[in-house]
mmCIF file with all atom_site columns, C-alpha atoms in Angstrom:
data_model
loop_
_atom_site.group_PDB
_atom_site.id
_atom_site.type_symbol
_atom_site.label_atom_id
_atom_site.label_alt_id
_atom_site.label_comp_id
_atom_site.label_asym_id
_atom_site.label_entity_id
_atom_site.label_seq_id
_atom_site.pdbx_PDB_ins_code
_atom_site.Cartn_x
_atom_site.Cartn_y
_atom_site.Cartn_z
_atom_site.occupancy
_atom_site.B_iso_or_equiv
_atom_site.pdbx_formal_charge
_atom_site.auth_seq_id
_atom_site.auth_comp_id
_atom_site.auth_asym_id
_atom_site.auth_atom_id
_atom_site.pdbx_PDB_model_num
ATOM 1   C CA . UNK A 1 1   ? -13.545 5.850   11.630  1.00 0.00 ? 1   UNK A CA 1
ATOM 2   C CA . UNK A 1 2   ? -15.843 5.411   8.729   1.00 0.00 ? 2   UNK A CA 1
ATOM 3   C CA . UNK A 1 3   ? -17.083 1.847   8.038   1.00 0.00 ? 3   UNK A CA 1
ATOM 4   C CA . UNK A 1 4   ? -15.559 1.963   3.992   1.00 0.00 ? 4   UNK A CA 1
ATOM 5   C CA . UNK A 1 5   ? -12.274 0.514   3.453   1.00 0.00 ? 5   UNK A CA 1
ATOM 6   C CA . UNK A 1 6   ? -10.489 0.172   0.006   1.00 0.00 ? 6   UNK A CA 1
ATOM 7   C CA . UNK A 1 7   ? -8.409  -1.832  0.470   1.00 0.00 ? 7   UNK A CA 1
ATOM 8   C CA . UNK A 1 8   ? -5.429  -2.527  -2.323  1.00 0.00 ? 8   UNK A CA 1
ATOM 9   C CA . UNK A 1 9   ? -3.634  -5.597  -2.979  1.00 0.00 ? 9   UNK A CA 1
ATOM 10  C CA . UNK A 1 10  ? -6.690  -7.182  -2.052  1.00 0.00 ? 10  UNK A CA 1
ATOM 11  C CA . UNK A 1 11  ? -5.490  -10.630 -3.749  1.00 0.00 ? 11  UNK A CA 1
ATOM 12  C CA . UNK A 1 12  ? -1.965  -11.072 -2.607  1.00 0.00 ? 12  UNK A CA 1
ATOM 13  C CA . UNK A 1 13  ? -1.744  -13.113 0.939   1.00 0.00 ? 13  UNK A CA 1
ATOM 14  C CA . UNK A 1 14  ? -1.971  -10.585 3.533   1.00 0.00 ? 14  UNK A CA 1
ATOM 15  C CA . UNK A 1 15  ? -4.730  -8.345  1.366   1.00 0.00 ? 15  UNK A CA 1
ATOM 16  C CA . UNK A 1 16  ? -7.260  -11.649 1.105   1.00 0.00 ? 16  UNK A CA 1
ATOM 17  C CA . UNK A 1 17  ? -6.376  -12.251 4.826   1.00 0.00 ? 17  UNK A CA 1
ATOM 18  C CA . UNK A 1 18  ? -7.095  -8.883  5.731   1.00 0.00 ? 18  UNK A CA 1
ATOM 19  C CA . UNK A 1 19  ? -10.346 -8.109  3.459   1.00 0.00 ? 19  UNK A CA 1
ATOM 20  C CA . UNK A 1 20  ? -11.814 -11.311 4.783   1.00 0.00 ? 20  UNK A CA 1
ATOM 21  C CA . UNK A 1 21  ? -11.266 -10.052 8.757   1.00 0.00 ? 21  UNK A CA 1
ATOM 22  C CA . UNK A 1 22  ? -12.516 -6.516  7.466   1.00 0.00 ? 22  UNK A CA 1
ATOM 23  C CA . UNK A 1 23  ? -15.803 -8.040  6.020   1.00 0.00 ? 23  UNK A CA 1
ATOM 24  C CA . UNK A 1 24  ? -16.467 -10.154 8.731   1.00 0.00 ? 24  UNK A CA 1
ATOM 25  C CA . UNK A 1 25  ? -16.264 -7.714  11.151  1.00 0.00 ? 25  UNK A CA 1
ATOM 26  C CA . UNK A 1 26  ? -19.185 -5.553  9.164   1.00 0.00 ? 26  UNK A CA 1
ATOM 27  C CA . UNK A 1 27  ? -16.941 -3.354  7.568   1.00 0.00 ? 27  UNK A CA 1
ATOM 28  C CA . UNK A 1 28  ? -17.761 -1.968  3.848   1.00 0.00 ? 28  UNK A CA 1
ATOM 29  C CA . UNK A 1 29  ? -14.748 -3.373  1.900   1.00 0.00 ? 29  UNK A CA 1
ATOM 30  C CA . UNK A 1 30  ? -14.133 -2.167  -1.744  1.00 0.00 ? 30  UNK A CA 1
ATOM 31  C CA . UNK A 1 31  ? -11.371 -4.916  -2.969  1.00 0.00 ? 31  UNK A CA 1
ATOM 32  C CA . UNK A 1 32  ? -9.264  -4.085  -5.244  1.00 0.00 ? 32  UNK A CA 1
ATOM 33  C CA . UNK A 1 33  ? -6.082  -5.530  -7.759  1.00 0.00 ? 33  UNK A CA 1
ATOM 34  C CA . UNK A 1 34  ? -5.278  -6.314  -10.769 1.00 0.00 ? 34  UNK A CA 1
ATOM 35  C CA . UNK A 1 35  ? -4.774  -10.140 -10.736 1.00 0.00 ? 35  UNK A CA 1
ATOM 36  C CA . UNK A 1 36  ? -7.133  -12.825 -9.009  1.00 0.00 ? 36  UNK A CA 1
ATOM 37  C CA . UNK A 1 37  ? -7.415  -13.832 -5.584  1.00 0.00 ? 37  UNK A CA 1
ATOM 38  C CA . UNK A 1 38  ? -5.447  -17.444 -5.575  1.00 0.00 ? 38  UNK A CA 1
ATOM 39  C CA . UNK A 1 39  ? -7.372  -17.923 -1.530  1.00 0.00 ? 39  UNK A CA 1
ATOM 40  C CA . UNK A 1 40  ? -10.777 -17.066 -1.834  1.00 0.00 ? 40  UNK A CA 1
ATOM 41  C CA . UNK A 1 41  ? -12.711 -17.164 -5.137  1.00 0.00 ? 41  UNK A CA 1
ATOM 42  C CA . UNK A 1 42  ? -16.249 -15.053 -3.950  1.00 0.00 ? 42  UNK A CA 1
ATOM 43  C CA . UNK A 1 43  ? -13.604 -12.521 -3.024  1.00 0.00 ? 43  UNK A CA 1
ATOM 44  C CA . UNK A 1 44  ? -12.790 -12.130 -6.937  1.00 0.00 ? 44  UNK A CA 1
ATOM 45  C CA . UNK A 1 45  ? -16.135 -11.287 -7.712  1.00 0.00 ? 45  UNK A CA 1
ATOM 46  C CA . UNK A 1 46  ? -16.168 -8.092  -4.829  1.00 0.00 ? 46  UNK A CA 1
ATOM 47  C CA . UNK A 1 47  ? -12.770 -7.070  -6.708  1.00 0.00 ? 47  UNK A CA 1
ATOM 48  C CA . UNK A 1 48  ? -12.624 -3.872  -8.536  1.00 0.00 ? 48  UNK A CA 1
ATOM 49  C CA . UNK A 1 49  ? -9.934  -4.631  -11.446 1.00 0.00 ? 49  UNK A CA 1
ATOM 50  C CA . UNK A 1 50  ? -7.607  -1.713  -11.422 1.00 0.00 ? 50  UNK A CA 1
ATOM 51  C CA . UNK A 1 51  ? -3.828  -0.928  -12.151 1.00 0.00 ? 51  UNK A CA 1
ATOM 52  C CA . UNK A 1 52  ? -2.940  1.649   -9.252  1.00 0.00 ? 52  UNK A CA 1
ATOM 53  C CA . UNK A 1 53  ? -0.188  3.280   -12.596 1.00 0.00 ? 53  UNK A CA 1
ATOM 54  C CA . UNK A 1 54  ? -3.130  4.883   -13.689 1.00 0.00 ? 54  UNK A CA 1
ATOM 55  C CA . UNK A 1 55  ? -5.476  7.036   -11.473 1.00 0.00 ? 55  UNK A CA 1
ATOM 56  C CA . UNK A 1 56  ? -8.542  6.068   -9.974  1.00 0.00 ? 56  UNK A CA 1
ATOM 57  C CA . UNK A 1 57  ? -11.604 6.854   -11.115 1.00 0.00 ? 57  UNK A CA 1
ATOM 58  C CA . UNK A 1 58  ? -14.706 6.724   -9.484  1.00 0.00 ? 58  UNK A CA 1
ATOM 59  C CA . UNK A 1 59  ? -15.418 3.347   -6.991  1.00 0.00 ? 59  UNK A CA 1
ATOM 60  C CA . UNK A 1 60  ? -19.347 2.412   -6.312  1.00 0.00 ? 60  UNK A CA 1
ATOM 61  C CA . UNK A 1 61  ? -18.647 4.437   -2.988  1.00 0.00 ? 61  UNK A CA 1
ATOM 62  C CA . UNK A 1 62  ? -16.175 6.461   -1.162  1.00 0.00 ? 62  UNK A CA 1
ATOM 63  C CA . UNK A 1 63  ? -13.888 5.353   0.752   1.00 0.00 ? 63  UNK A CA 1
ATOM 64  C CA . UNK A 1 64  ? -13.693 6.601   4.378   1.00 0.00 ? 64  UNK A CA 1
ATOM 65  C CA . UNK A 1 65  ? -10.025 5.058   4.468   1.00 0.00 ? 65  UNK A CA 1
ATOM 66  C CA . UNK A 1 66  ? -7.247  3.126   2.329   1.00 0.00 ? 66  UNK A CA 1
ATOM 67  C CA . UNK A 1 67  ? -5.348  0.538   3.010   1.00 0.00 ? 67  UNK A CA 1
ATOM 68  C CA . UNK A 1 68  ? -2.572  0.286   0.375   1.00 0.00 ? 68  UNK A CA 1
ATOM 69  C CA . UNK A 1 69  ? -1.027  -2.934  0.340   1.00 0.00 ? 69  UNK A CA 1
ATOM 70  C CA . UNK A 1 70  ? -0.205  -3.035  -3.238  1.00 0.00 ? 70  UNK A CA 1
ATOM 71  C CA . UNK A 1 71  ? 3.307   -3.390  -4.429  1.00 0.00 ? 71  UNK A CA 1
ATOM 72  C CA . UNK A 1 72  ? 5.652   -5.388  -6.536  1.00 0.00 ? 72  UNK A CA 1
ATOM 73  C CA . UNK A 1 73  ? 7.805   -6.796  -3.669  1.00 0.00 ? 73  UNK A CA 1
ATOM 74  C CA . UNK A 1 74  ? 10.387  -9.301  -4.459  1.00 0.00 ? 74  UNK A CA 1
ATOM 75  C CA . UNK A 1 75  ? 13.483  -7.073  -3.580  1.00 0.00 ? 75  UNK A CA 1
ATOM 76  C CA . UNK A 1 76  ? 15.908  -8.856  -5.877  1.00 0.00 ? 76  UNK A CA 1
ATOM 77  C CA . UNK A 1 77  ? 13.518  -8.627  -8.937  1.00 0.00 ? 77  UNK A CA 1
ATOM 78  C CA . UNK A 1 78  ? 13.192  -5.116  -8.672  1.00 0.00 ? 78  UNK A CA 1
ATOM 79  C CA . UNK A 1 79  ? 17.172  -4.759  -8.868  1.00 0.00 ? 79  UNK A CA 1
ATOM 80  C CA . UNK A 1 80  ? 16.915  -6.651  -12.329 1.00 0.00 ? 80  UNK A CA 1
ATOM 81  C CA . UNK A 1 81  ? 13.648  -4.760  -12.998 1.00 0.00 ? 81  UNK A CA 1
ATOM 82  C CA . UNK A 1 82  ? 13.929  -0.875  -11.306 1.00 0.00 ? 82  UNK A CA 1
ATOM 83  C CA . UNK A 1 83  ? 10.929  0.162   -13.559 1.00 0.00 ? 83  UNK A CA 1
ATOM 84  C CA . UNK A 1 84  ? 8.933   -2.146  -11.204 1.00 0.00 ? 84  UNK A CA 1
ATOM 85  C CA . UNK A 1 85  ? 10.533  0.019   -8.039  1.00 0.00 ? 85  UNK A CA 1
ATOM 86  C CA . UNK A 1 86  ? 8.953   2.752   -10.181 1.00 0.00 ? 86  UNK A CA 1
ATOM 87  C CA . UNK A 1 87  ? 5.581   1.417   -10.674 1.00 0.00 ? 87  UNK A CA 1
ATOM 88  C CA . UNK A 1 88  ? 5.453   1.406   -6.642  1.00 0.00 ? 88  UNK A CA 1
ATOM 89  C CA . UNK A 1 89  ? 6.039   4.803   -6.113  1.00 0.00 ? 89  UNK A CA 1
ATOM 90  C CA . UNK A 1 90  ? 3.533   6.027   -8.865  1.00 0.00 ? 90  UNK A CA 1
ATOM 91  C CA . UNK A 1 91  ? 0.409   4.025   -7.365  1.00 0.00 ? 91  UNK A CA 1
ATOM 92  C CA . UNK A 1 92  ? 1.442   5.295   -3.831  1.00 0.00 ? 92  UNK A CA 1
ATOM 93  C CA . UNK A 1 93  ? 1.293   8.705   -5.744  1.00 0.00 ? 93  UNK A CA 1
ATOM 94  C CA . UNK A 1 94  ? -2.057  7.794   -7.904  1.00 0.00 ? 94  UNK A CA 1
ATOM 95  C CA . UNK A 1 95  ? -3.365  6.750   -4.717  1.00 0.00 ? 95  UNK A CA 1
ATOM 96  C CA . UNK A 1 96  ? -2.447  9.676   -2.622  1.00 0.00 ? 96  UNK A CA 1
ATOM 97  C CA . UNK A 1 97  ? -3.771  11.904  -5.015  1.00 0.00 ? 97  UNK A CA 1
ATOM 98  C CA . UNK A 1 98  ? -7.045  9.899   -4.848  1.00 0.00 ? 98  UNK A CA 1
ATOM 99  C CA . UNK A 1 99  ? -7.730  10.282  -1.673  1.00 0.00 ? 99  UNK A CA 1
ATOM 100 C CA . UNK A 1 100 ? -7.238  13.949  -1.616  1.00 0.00 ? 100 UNK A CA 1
ATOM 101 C CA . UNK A 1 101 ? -9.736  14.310  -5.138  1.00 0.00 ? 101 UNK A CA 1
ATOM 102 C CA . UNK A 1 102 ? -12.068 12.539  -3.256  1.00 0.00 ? 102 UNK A CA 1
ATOM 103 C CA . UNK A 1 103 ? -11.417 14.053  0.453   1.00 0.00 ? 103 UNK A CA 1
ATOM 104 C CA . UNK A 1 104 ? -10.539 10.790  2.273   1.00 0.00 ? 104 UNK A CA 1
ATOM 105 C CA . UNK A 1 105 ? -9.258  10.765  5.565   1.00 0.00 ? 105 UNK A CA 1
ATOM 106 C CA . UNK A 1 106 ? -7.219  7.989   6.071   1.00 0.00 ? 106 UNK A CA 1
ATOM 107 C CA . UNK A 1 107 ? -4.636  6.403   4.781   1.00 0.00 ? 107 UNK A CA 1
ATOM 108 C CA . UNK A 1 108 ? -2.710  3.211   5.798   1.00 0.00 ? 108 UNK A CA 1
ATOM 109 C CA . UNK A 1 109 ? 0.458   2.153   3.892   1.00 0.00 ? 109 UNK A CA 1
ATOM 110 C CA . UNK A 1 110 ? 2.003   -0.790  4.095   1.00 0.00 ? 110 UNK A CA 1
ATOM 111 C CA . UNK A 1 111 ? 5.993   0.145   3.739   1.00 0.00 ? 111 UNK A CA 1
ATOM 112 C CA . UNK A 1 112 ? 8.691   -2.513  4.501   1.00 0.00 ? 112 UNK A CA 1
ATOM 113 C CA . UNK A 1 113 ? 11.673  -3.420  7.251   1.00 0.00 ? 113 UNK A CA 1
ATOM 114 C CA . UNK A 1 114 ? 14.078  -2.925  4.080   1.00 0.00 ? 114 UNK A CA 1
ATOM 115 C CA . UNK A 1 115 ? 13.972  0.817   5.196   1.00 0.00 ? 115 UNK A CA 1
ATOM 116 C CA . UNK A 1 116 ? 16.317  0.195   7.849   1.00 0.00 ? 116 UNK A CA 1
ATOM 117 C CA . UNK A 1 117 ? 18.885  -1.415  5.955   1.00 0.00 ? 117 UNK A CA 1
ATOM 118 C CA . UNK A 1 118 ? 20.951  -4.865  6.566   1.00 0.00 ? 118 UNK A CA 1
ATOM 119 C CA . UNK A 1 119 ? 20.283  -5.871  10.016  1.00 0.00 ? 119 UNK A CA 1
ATOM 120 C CA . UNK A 1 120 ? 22.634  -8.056  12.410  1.00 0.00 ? 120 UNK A CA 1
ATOM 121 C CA . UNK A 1 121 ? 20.535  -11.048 13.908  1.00 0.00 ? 121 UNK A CA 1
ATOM 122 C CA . UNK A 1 122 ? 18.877  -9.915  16.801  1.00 0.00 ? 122 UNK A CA 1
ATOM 123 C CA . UNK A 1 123 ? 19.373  -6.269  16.253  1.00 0.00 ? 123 UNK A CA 1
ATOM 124 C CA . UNK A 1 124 ? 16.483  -4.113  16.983  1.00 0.00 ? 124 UNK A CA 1
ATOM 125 C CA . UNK A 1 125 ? 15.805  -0.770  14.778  1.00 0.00 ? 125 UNK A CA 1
ATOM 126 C CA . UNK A 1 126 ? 14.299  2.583   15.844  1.00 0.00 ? 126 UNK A CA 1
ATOM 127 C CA . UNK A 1 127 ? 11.655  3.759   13.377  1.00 0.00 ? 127 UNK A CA 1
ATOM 128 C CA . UNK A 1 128 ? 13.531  7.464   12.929  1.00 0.00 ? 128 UNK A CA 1
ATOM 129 C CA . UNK A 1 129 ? 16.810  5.229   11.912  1.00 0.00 ? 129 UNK A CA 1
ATOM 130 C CA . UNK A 1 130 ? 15.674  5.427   8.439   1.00 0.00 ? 130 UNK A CA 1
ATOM 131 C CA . UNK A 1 131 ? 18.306  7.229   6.399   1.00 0.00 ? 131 UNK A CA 1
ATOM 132 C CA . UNK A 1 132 ? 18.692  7.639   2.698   1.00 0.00 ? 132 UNK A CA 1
ATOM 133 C CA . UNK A 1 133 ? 22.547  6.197   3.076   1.00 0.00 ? 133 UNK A CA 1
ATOM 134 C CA . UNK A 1 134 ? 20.487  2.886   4.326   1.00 0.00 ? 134 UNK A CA 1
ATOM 135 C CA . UNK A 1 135 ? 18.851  2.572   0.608   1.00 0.00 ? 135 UNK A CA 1
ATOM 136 C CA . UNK A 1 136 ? 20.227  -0.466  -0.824  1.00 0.00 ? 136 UNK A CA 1
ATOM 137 C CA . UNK A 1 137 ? 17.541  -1.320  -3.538  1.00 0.00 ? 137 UNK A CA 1
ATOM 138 C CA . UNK A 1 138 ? 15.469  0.326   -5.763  1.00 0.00 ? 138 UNK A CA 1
ATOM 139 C CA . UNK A 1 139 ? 12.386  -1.684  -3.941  1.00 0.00 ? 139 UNK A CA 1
ATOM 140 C CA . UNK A 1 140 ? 14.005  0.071   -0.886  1.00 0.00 ? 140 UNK A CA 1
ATOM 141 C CA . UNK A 1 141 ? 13.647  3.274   -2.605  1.00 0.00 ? 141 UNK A CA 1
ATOM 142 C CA . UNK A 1 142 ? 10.349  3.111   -3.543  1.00 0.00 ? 142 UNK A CA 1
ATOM 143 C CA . UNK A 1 143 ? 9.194   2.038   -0.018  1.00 0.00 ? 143 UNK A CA 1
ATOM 144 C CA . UNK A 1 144 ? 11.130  4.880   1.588   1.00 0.00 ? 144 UNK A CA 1
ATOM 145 C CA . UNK A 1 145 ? 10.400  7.733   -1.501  1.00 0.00 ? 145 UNK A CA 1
ATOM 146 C CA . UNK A 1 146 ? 6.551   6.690   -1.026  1.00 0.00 ? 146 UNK A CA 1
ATOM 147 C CA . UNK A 1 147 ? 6.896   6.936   3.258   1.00 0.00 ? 147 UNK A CA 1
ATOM 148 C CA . UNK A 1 148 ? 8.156   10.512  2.326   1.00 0.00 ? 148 UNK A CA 1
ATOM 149 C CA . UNK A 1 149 ? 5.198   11.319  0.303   1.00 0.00 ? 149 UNK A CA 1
ATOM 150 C CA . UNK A 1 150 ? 2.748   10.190  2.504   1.00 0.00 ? 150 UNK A CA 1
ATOM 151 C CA . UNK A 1 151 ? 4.442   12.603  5.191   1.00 0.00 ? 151 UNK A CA 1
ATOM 152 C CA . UNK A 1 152 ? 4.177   15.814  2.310   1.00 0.00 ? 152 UNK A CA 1
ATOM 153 C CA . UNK A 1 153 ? 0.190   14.605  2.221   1.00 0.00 ? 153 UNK A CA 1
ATOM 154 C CA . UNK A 1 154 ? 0.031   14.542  5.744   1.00 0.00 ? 154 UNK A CA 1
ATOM 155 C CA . UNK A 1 155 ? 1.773   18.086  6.052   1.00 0.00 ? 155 UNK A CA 1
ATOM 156 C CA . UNK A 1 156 ? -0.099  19.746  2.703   1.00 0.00 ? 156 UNK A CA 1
ATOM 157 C CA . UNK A 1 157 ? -3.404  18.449  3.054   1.00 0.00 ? 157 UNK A CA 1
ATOM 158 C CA . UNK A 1 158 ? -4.134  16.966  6.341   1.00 0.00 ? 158 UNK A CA 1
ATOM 159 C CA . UNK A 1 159 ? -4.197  13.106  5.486   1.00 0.00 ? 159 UNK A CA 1
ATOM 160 C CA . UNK A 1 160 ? -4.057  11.160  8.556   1.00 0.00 ? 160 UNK A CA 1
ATOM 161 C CA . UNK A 1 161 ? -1.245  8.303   7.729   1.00 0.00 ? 161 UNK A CA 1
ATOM 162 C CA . UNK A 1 162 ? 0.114   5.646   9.120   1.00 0.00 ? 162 UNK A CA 1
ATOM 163 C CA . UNK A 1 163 ? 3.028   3.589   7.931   1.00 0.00 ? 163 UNK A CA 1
ATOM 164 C CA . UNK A 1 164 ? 3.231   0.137   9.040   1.00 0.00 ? 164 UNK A CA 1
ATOM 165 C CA . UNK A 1 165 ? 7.156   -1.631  8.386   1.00 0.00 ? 165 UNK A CA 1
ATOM 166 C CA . UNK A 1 166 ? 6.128   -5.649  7.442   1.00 0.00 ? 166 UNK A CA 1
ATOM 167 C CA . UNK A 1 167 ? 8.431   -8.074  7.640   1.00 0.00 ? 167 UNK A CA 1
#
């Protein structure tokens, strides 16, 4: 693996976390969000200011991988506000379509356990057990319309993907 990361979502919790780690391990981290980080002010001035609804253009080098944490993500807001659900599935897609402009190999994206649908306590899930008759949300939707395109990226234009569920 190349030593560049973009990483999106850099300012949220788990993107400052993980674009910390990254840089002190020696990677090459290109930050990037729209808002502040709220954890680690010398991290805001590393940030490339973007909003993923619009594409890319060109970053001060390319990425050998992305890491795509970027989302709205409070489920119940997104029921009150679906055009938010929206706005996740077109940065996944802006993003997608970046990496293939630009030839990137990797791409991580950070999906959610709201793909397998209500749980019982203690119940464990099967990663295939994602069906569409599981979608409850449109935050749901987006998660599990953007998993699908990274698959058609995978398949079309040999994008190596992973999906990671958080919960």
């Amino acid at each position: 693996m190349g030593r560049t990361i973009l990483v999106t979502g850099s300012s949220g919790t788990v993107g400052t976390a993980l674009t910390l780690e990254l840089m002190r391990q020696g990677f090459d981290v290109i930050p990037l969000d729209v808002k502040h980080s709220l954890w680690d002010k010398e991290l805001n001035r590393r940030t490339v200011y973007h909003d993923l609804r619009e594409p890319i253009g060109r970053l001060r080098k390319k990425p050998d991988m992305i890491v795509h944490l970027a989302a709205h993500a409070r489920v119940h807001e997104l029921v009150r506000r679906p055009d938010r659900a929206r706005d996740n599935y077109i940065m996944t897609a802006n993003l997608l379509e970046y990496a293939r402009k630009q030839g990137v190999e990797r791409f991580l994206f950070a999906s959610s356990r709201e793909v397998y649908g209500e749980s019982r306590a203690g119940e464990r899930r099967k990663e295939d057990s994602t069906v569409l008759e599981k979608i409850k949300s449109p935050y749901t939707a987006s998660k599990f319309g953007s998993e699908a395109l990274l698959r058609a990226y995978e398949e079309c234009y040999g994008l190596k993907t992973v999906t990671v569920r958080l919960s």
